[in-house]
Backbone as CSV, one residue per row, in Angstrom:
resi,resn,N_x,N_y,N_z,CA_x,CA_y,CA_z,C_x,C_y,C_z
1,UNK,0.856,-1.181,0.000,0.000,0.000,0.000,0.889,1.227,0.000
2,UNK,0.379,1.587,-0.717,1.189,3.259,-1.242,1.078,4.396,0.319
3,UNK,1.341,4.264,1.428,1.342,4.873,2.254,2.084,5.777,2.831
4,UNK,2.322,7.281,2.613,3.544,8.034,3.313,3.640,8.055,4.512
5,UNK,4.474,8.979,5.322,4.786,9.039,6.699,3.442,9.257,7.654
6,UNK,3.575,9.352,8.716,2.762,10.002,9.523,0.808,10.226,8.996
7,UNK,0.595,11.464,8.373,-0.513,12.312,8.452,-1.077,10.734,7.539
8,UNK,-1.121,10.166,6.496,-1.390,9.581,5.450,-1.175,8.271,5.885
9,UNK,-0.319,7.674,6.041,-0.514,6.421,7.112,-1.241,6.331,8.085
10,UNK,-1.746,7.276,9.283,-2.586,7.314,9.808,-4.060,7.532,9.259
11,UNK,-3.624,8.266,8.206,-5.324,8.584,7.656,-6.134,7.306,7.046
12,UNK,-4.832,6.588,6.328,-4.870,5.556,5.727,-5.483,4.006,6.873
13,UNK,-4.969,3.942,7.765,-5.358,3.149,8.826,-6.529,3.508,9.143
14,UNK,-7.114,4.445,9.961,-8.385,5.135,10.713,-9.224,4.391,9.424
15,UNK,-8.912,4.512,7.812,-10.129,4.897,7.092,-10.361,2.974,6.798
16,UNK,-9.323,2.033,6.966,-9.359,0.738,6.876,-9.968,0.238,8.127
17,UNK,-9.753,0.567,9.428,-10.511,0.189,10.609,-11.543,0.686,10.163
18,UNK,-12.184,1.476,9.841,-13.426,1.838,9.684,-14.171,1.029,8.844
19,UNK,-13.428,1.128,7.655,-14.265,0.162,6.598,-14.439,-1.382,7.179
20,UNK,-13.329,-1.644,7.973,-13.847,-3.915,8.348,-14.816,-3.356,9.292
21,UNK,-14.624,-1.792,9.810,-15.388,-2.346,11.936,-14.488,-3.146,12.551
22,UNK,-13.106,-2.516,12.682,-12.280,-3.355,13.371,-11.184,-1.877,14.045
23,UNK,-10.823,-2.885,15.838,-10.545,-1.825,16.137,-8.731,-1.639,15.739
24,UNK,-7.869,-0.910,16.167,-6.633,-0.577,15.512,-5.723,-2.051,16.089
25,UNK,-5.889,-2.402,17.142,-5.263,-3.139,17.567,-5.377,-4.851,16.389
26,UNK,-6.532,-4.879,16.268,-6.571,-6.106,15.361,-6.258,-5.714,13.846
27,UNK,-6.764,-4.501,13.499,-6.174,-3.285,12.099,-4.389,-4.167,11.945
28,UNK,-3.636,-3.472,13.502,-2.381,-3.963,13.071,-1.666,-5.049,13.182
29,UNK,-2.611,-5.810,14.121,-1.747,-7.172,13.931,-2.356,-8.591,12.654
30,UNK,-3.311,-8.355,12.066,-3.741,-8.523,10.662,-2.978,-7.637,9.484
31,UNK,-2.744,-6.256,9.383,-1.700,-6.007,7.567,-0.589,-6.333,8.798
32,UNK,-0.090,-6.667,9.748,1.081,-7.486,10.249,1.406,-9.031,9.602
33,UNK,0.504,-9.657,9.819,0.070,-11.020,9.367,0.092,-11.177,7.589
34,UNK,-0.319,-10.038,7.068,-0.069,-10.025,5.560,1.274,-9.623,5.257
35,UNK,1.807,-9.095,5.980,3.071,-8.347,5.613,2.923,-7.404,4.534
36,UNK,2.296,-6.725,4.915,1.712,-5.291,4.647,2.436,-4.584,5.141
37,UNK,2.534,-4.309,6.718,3.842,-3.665,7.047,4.656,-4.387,8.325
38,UNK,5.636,-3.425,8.345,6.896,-3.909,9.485,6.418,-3.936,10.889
39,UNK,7.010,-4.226,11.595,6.747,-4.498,13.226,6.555,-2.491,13.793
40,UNK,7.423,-1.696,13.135,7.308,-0.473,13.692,5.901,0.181,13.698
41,UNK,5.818,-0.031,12.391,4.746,0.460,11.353,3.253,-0.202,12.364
42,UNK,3.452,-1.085,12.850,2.896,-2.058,13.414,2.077,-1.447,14.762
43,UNK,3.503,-1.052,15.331,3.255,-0.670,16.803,2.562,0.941,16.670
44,UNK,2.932,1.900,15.604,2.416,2.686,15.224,0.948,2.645,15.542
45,UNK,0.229,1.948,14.327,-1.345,1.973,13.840,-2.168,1.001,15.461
46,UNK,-1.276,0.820,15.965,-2.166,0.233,17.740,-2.005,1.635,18.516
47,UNK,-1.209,2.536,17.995,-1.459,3.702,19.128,-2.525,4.767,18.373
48,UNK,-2.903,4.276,17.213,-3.919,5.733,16.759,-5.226,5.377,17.112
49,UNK,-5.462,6.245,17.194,-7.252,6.651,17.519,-8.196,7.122,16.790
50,UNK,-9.629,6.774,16.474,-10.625,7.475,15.586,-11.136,8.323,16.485
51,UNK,-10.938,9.869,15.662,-11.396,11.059,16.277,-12.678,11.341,15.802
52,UNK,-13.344,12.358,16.309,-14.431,12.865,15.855,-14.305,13.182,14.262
53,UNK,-13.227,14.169,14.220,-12.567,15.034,12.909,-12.720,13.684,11.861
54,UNK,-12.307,12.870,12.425,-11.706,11.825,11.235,-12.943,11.171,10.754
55,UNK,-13.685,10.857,11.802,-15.372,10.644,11.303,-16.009,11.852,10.230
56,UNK,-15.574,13.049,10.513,-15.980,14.145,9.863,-15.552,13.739,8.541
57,UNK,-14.213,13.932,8.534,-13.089,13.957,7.454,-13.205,12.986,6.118
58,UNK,-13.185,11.985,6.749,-13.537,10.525,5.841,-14.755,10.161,5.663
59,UNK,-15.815,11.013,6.588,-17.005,10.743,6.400,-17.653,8.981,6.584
60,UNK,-16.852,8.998,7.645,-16.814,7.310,8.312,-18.166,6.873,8.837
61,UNK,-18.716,5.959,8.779,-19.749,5.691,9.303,-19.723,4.846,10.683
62,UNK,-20.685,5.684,11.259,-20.021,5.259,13.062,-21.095,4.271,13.309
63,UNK,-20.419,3.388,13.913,-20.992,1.930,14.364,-22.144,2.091,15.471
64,UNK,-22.848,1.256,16.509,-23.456,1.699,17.445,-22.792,1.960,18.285
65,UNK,-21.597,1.328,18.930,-20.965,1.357,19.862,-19.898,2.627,19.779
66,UNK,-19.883,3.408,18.787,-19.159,4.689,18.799,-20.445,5.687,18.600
67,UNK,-21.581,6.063,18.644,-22.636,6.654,18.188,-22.775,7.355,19.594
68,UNK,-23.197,8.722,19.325,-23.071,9.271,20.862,-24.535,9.403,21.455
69,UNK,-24.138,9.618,22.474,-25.991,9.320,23.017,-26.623,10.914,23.568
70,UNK,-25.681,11.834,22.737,-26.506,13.412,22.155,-26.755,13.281,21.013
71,UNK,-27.542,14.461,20.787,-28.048,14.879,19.362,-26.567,14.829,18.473
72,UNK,-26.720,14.667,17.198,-25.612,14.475,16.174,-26.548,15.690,15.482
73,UNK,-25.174,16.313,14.631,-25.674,17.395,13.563,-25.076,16.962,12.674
74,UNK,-25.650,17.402,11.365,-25.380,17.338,10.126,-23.713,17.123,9.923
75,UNK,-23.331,15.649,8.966,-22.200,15.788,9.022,-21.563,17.187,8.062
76,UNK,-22.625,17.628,6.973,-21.857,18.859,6.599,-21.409,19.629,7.164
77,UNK,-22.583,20.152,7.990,-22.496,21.267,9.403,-21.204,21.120,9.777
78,UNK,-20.687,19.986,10.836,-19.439,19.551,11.474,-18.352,20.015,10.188
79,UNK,-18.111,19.836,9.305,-17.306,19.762,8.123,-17.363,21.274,8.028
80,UNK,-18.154,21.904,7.756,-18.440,23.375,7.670,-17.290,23.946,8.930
81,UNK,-17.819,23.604,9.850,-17.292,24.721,11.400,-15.539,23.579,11.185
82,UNK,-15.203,22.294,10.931,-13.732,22.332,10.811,-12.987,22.925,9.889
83,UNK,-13.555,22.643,8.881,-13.122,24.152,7.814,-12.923,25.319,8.226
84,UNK,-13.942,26.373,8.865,-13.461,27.329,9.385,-12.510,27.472,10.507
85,UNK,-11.973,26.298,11.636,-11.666,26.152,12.669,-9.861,26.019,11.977
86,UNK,-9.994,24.855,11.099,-9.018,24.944,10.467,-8.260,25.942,9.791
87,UNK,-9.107,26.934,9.371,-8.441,28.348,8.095,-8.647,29.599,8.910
88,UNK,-8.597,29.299,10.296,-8.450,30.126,11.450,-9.553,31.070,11.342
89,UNK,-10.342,30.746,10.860,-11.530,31.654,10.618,-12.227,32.572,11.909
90,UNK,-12.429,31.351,12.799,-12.908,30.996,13.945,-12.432,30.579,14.958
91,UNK,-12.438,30.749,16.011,-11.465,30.302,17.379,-11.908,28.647,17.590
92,UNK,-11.535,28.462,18.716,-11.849,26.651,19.250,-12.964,27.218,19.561
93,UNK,-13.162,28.419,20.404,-14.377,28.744,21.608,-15.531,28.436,20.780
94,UNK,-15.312,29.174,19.956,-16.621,29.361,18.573,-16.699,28.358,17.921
95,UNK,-15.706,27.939,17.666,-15.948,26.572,17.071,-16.680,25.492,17.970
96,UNK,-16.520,25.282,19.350,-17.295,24.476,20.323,-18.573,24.694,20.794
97,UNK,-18.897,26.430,20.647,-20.022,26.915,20.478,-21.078,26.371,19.132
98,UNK,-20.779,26.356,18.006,-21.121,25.932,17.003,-21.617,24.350,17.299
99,UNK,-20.736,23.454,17.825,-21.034,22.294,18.043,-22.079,21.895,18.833
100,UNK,-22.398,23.301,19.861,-23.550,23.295,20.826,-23.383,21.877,21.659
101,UNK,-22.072,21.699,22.229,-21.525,20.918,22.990,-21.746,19.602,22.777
102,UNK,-21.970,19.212,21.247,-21.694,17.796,21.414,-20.331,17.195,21.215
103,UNK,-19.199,18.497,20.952,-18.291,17.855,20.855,-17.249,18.670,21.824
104,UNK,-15.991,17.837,22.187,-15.428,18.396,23.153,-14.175,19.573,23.035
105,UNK,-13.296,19.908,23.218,-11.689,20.929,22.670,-11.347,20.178,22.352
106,UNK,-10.557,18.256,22.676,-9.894,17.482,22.343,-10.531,17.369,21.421
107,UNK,-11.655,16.754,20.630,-12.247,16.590,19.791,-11.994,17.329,18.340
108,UNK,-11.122,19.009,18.427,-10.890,19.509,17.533,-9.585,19.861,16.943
109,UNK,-9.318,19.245,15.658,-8.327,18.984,14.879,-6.890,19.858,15.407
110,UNK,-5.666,19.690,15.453,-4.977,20.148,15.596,-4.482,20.988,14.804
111,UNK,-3.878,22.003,15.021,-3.947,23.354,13.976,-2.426,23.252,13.908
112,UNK,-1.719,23.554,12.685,-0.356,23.652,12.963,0.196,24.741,13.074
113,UNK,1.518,24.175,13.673,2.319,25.762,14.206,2.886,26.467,13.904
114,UNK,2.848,27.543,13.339,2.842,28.716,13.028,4.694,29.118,12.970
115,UNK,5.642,29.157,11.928,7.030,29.332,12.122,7.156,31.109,12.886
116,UNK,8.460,31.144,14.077,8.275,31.946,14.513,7.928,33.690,13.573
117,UNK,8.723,33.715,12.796,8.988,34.515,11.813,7.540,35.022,11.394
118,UNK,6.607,34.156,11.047,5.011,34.988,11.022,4.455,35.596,11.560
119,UNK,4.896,35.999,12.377,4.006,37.316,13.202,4.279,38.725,12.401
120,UNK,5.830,38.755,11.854,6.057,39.837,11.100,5.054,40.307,9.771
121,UNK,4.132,39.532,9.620,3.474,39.478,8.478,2.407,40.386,9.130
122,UNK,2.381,40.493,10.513,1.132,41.416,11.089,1.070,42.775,11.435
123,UNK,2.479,43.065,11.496,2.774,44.051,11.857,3.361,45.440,10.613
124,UNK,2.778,46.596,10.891,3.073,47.392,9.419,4.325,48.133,9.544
C-alpha cells in the first residue's frame, strides 16, 4: 500500500478500521500477518485513535458502539465549522459553540504551528 509518513498512514489506517469495523489493535496485527507492514509500522497503527474530525473527514460511518448518546448534527455542518476552525476563521471557543456541545476541545483537529517569523506578516 502506497502509504507516506505520519498524516497519510494514519489517515490511511483510521479509514481501513473503519471500513472492516475493526478496532486498531486487530487493524495492526492482521496487515502485520499479511506483511503489509513492518513491526514499527505495526506498533504505530495500535497507538492511533478514531477522532471525531476523522469521522468528519472521511465521512466514516459510526458503528453503534461509537454513536453518541446526544443529538448528532449534520455531518456537513461539522465539516463546515472544521473548515473554518481549520483556516483560522474561527477560534476553538466558537468553534465548540457551534457544536452546541456535542463535541469536546480534544475533539478539535490540531492546527499547525505557526514558524516563529510569522508574526512579522502582522505588523506594518
Amino acid at each position: 500500500m502506497g502509504w507516506g509518513q505520519d498524516n497519510s498512514f494514519r489517515a490511511a489506517a483510521v479509514q481501513i478500521a473503519s471500513h472492516y469495523r475493526v478496532d486498531m489493535a486487530t487493524l495492526s496485527r492482521r496487515l502485520s500477518e499479511l506483511g503489509l507492514i513492518d513491526q514499527e509500522q505495526a506498533s504505530l497503527v495500535r497507538q492511533f485513535r478514531t477522532t471525531k474530525t476523522d469521522i468528519v473527514d472521511f465521512n466514516l460511518v459510526v458503528g453503534d458502539e461509537l454513536a453518541s448518546n446526544r443529538r448528532d448534527l449534520p455531518r456537513q455542518y461539522e465539516a463546515a465549522v472544521i473548515r473554518l476552525y481549520r483556516g483560522e476563521v474561527i477560534s476553538a471557543e466558537r468553534a465548540l459553540d457551534l457544536f452546541f456541545g456535542t463535541w469536546e476541545a480534544t475533539d478539535l483537529p490540531r492546527l499547525p504551528t505557526s514558524p516563529e517569523a510569522a508574526i512579522w506578516q502582522f505588523i506594518s
